[in-house]
Coordinates of C-alpha atoms in Angstrom, one line a residue:
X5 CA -92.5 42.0 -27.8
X6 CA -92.1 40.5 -24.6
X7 CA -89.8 37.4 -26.2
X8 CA -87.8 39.7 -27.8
X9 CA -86.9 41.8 -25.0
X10 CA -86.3 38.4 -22.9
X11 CA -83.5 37.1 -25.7
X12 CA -81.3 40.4 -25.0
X13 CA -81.6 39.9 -21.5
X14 CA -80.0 36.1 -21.7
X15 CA -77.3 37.0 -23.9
X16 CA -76.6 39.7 -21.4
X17 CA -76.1 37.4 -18.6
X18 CA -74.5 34.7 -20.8
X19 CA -72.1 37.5 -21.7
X20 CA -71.2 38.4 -18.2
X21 CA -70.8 35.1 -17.1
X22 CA -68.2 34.2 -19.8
X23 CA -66.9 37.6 -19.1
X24 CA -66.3 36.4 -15.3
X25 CA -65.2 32.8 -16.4
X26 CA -62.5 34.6 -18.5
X27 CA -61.3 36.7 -15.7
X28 CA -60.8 33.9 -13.4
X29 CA -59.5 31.8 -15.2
X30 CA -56.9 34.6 -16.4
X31 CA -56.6 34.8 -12.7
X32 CA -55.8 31.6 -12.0
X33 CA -53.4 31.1 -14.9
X34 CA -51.5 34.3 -13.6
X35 CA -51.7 32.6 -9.7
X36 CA -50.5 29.4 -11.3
X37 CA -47.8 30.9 -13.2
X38 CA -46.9 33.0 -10.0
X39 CA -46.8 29.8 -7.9
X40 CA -44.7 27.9 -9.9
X41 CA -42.2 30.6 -10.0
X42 CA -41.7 30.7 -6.3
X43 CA -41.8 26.9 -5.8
X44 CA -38.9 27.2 -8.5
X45 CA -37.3 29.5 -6.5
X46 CA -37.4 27.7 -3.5
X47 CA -36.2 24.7 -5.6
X48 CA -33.5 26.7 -6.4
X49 CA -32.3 28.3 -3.9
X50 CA -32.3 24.7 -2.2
X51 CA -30.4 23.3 -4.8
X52 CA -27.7 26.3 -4.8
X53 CA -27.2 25.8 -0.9
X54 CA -26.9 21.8 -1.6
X55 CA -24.2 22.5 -4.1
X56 CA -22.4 25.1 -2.1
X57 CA -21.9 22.1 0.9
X58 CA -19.0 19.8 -0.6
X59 CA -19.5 16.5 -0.9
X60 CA -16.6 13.9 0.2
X61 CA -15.8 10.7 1.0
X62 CA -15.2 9.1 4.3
X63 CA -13.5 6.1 5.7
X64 CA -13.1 4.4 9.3
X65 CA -9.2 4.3 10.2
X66 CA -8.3 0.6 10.6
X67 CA -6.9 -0.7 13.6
X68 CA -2.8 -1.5 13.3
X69 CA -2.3 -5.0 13.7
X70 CA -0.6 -5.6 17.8
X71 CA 2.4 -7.4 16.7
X72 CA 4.2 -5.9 14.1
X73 CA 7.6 -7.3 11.7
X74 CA 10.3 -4.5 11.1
X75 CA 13.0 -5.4 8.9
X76 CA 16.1 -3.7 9.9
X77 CA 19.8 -4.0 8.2
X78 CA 22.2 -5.7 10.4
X79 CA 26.2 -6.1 10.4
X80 CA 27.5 -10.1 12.0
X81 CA 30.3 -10.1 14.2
X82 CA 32.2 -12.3 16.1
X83 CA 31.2 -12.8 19.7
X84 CA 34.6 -12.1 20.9
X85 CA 37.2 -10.6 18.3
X86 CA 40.8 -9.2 19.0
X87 CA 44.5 -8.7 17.6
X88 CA 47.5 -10.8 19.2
X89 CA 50.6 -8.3 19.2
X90 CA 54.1 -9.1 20.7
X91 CA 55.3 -8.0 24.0
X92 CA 59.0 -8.3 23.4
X93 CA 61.4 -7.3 20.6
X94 CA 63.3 -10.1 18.2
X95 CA 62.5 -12.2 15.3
X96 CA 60.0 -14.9 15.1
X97 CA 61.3 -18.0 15.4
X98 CA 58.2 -20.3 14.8
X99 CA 54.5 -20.0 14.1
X100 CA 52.3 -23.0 14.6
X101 CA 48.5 -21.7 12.9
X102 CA 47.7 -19.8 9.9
X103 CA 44.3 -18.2 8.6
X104 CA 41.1 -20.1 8.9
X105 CA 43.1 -22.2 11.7
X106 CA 40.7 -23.4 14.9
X107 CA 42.7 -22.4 18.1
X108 CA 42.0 -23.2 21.5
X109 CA 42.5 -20.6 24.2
X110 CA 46.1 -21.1 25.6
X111 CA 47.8 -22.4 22.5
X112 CA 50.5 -21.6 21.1
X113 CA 50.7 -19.7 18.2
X114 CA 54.3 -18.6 17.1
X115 CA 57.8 -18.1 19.1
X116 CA 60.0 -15.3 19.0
X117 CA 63.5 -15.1 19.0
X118 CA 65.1 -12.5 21.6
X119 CA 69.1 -12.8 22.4
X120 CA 69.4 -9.7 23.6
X121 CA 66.7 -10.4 26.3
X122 CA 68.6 -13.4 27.2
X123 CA 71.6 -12.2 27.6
X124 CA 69.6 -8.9 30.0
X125 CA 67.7 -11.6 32.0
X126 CA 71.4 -13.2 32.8
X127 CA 72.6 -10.0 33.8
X128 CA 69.8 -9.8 36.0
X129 CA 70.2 -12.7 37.5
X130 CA 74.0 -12.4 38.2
X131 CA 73.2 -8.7 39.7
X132 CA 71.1 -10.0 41.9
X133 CA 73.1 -13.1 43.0
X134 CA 75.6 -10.1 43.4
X135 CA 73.4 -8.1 45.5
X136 CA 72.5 -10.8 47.7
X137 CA 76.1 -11.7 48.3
X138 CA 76.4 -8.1 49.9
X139 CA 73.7 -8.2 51.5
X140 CA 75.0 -11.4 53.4
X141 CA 78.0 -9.3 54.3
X142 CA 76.0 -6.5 55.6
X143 CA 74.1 -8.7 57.6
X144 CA 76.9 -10.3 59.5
X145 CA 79.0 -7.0 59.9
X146 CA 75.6 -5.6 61.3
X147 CA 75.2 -8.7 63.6
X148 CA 79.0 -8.5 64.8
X149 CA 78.6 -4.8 65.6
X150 CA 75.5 -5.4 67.6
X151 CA 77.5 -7.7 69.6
X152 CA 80.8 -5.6 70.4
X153 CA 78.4 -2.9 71.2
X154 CA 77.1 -5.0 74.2
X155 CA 80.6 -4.8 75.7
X156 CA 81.3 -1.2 74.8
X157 CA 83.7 -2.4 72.2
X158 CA 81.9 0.4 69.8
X159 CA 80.0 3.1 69.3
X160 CA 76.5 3.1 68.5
X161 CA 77.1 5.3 65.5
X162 CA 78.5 2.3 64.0
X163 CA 76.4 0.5 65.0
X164 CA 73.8 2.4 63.5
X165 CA 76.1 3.0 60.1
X166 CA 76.0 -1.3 59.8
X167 CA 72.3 -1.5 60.6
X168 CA 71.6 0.9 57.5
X169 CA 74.1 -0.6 55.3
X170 CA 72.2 -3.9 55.7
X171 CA 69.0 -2.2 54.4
X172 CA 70.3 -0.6 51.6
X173 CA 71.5 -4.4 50.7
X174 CA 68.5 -5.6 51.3
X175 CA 66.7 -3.3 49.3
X176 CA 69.3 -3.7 47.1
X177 CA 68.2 -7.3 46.5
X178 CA 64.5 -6.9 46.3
X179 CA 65.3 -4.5 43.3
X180 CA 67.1 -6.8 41.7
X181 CA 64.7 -9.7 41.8
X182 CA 62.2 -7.8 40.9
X183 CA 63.9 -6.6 37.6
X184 CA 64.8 -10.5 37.1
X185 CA 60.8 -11.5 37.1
X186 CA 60.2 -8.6 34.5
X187 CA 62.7 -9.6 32.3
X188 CA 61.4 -13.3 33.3
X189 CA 57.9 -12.3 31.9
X190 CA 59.5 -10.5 28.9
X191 CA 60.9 -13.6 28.1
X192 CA 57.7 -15.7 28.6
X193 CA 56.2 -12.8 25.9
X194 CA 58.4 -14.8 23.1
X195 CA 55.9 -17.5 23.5
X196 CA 52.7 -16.1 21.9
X197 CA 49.5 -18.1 23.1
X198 CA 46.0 -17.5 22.0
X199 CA 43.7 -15.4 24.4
X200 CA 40.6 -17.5 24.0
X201 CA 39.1 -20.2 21.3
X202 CA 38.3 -18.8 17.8
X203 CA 39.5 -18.8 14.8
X204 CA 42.6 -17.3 13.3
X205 CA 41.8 -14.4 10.6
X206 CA 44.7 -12.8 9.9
X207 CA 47.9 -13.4 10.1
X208 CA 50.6 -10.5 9.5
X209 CA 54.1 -12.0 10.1
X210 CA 56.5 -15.4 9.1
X211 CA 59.2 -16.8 10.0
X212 CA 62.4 -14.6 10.0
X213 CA 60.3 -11.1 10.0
X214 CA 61.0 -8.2 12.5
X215 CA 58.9 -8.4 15.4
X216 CA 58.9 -4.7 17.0
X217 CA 56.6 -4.6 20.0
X218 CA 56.6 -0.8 20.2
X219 CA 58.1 -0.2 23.4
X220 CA 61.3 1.4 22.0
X221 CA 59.3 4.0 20.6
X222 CA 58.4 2.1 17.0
X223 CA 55.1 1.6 15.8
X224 CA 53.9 -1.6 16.9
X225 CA 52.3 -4.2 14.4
X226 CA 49.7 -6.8 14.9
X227 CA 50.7 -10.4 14.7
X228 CA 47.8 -12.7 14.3
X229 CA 43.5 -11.9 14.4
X230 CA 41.6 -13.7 16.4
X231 CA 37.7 -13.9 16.4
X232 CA 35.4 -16.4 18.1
X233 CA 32.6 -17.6 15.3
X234 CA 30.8 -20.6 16.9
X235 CA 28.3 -17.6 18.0
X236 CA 28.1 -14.2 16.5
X237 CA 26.6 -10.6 17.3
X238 CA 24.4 -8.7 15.6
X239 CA 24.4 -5.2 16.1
X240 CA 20.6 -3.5 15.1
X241 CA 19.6 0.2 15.3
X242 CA 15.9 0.2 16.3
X243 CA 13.7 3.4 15.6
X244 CA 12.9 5.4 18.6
X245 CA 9.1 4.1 18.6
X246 CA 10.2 0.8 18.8
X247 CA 11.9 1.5 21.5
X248 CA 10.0 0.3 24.3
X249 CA 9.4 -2.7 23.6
X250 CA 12.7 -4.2 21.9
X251 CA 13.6 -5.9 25.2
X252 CA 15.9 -8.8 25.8
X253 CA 14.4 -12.4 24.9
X254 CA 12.9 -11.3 21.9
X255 CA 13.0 -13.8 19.0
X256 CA 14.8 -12.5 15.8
X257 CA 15.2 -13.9 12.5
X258 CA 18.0 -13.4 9.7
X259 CA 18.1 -13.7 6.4
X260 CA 21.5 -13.4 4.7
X261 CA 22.1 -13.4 0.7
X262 CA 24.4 -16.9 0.8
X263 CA 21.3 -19.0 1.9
X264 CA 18.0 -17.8 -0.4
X265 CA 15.1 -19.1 1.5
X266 CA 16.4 -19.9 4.7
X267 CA 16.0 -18.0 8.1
X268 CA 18.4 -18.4 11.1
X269 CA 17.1 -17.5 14.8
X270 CA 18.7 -15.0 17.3
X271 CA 17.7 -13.8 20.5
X272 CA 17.4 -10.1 21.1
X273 CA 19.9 -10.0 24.6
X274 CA 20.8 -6.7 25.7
X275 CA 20.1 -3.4 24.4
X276 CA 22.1 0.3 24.9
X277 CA 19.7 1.5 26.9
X278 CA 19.9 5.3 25.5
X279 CA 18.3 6.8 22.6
X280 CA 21.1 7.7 20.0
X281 CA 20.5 11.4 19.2
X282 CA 22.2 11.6 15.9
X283 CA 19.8 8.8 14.5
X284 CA 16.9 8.8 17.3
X285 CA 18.1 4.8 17.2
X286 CA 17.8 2.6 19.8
X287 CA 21.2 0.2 20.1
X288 CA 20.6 -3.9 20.0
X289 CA 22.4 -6.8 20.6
X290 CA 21.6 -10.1 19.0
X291 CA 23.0 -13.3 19.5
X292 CA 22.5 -15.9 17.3
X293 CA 23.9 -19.2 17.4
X294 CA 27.2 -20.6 15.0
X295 CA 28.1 -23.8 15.7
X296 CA 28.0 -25.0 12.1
X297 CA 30.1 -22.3 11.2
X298 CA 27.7 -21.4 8.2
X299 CA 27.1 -17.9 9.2
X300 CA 30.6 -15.6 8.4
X301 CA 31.1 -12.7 10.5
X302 CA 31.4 -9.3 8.8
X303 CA 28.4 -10.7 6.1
X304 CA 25.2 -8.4 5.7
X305 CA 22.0 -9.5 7.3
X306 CA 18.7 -8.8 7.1
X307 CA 16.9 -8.9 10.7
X308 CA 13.1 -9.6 11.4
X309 CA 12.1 -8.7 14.5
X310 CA 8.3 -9.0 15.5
X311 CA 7.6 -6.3 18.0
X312 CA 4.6 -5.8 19.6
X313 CA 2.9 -2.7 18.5
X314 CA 3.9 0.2 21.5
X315 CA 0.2 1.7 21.6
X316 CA -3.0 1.4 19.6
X317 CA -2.1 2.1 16.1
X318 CA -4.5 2.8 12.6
X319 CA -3.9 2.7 9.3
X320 CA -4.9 5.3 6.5
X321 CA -4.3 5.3 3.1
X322 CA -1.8 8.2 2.3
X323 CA -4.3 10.1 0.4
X324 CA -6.1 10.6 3.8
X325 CA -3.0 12.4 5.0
X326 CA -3.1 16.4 4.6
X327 CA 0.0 17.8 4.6
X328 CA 0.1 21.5 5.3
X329 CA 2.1 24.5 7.2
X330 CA 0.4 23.5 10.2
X331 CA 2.0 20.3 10.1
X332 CA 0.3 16.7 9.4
X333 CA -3.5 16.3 9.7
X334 CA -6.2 14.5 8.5
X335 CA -9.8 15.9 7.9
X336 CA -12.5 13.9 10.5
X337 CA -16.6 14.7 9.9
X338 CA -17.7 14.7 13.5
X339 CA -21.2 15.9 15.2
X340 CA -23.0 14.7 11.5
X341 CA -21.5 16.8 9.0
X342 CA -18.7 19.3 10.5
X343 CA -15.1 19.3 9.8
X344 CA -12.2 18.8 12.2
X345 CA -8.6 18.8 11.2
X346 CA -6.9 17.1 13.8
X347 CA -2.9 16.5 14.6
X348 CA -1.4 13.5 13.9
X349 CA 2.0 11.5 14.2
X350 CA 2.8 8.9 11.5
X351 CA 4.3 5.7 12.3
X352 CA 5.8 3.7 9.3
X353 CA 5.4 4.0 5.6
X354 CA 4.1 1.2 3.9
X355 CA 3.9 3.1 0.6
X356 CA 0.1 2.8 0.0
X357 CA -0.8 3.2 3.3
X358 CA 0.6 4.7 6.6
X359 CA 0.6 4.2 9.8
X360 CA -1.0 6.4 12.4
X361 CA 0.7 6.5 15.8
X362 CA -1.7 9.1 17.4
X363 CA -4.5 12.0 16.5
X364 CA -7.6 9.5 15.7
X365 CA -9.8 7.2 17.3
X366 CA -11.8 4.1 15.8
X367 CA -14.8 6.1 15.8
X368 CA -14.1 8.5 13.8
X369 CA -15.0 9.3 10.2
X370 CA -11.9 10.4 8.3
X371 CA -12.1 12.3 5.1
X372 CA -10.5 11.1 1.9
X373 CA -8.5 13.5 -0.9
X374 CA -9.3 16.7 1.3
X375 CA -9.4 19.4 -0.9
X376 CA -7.1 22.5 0.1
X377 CA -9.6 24.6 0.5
X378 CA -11.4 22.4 3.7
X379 CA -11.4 24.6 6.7
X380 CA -12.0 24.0 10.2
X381 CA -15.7 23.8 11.3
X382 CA -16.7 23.4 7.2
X383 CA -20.3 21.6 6.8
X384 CA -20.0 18.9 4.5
X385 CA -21.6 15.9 3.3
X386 CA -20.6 12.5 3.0
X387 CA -21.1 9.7 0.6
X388 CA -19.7 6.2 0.4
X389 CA -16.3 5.4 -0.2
X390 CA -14.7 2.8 -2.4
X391 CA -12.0 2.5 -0.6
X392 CA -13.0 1.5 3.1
X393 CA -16.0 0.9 4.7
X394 CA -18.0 3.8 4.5
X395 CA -20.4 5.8 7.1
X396 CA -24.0 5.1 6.1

């Protein structure tokens, strides 16, 4: 009796202990289960603030190089360069060059024909040989009047009257001469001499032609061109950030299209000293050297000049450049992952890449493709960029 009421008492117990196993392990399936879910939550929740922070590239701007080449179009022109017209009216008689034709300064280059000055400069001269013939007289009826006056032999009105009558002559005479030397120089004028060496490019008149010097109210016509070629000007119009330091004795080199390969040296002399405010250009001089006569003034040139850079420079590629209302910026991660769109001021355009005249500094980290939407103050995060060296 006893053994059998011992068996009901064991599966009793055995019973409640399964029973207890069950509930705790149903208790710690449902804790499990209950865990997971929030460490999935928290996953999630981290992953969905990860993804909301945009993820971009970054680059360090690279320093501009200090001397920097600009290639500017340039005009050659003669160092000295103007037209010969005459100075008196008549025919012309002679010439003595033609085009292309080497002058010195002082020679002659044609002779004109004037009668009718001739035959005014004798007139001249016969008026004043005239006028100095009464002036003679004046002088000695002045001279005899002063004398009877001593002796009361007249009155000092006449005396007076002769005394005036030998200025008059006298100025009589100066007038005279002085219309013989400007009929003198008028005549010298039919000898047309070359203003300084160069080279004859034009020539508008021959023998026999018309020469009409425009002082009788006709339009006056240029005779001969002149232009000195043994060293030429070249005329550049620098860009307003340049303009500091293109200063005289700076090297330049030229490149025309009649010698492929070759480069010919000027120096940079003079400069306008103003800004031009139609083309916020700077105004050059360059002198280069043409004793060969190779160079030909009025050809096309392209002009090197290396320029030192006029303040620390970068360069970005042009997809680093924003371009909004505001104006131009570029997006720079600063203080670890926040957003600052900064002001700049490009420099030149080298197509792929642009120059940066102002707005960054080497240490910063500027953002590449910005997407519209990036705002000021935006958390981000950066990865490596294949373009530059990246942040780490």
């Amino acid at each position: 009796m006893q053994g059998r009421e011992d068996r009901p008492r064991g599966s009793a117990a055995r019973t409640a202990v399964v029973s207890i196993l069950a509930v705790a392990a149903v208790a710690a399936v449902a804790w499990w289960g209950i865990a997971s879910r929030a460490k999935a939550m928290v996953v999630l929740g981290r992953e969905t603030r990860e993804l909301a922070v945009p993820t971009l590239s970054v680059i360090r701007p690279e320093r501009g190089a200090p001397e920097a080449e600009i290639v500017l179009p340039g005009t050659m022109q003669p160092f000295a360069d103007a037209p010969v017209y005459a100075r008196t009216n008549g025919y012309l008689k002679r010439r003595t060059v033609d085009i292309g034709g080497h002058v010195k300064a002082g020679q002659l280059l044609g002779e004109i024909d004037a009668p009718e000055l001739e035959q005014q400069l004798d007139q001249a001269r016969a008026d004043l040989s005239t006028a100095e013939a009464n002036e003679r007289l004046a002088k000695i009826t002045s001279d005899r009047y002063a004398d009877l006056l001593k002796s009361d032999s007249v009155a000092q009105q006449d005396v007076d009257n002769a005394k005036g009558n030998l200025e008059a002559k006298q100025a009589s005479v100066e007038s005279s001469r002085h219309n013989v030397q400007r009929l003198e120089q008028l005549e010298a004028f039919t000898r047309i001499y070359a203003p300084f060496d160069g080279v004859i490019t034009a020539r508008n008149t021959d023998v026999g032609a018309l020469i009409d010097s425009g002082a009788s109210g006709g339009a006056a016509r240029e005779l001969f061109h002149i232009a000195t070629t043994d060293r030429l000007r070249v005329f550049v119009n620098v860009p307003e950030a340049f303009s500091r330091v293109a200063r005289p004795g700076l090297t330049a080199d030229l490149v025309v299209t009649e010698f492929p390969g070759r480069r010919f040296t000027g120096t940079l002399v003079r400069t306008a000293g103003s800004i031009d405010t139609a083309s916020r250009t700077l105004l050059v001089e360059i002198d280069v050297d043409n004793k060969s006569g190779e160079l030909l003034p009025g050809s096309y040139a392209e002009v090197h000049l290396k320029l030192l850079s006029p303040a620390s420079t970068y360069m970005l590629p042009v997809e680093a450049v924003m371009f909004r209302s505001e104006g131009l910026q570029a997006a720079v991660v600063r203080n670890g992952n926040r957003v600052a769109l900064v002001p700049i001021t490009l420099g030149r355009d080298f197509g792929t890449e642009v120059e940066i005249l102002s707005g960054l500094t080497g240490d910063d980290w500027v953002v590449m493709s910005p997407p519209e939407s990036l705002v000021q103050g935006e958390i981000v995060q950066v990865t490596q960029s294949a373009a530059k060296r990246a942040a780490p």
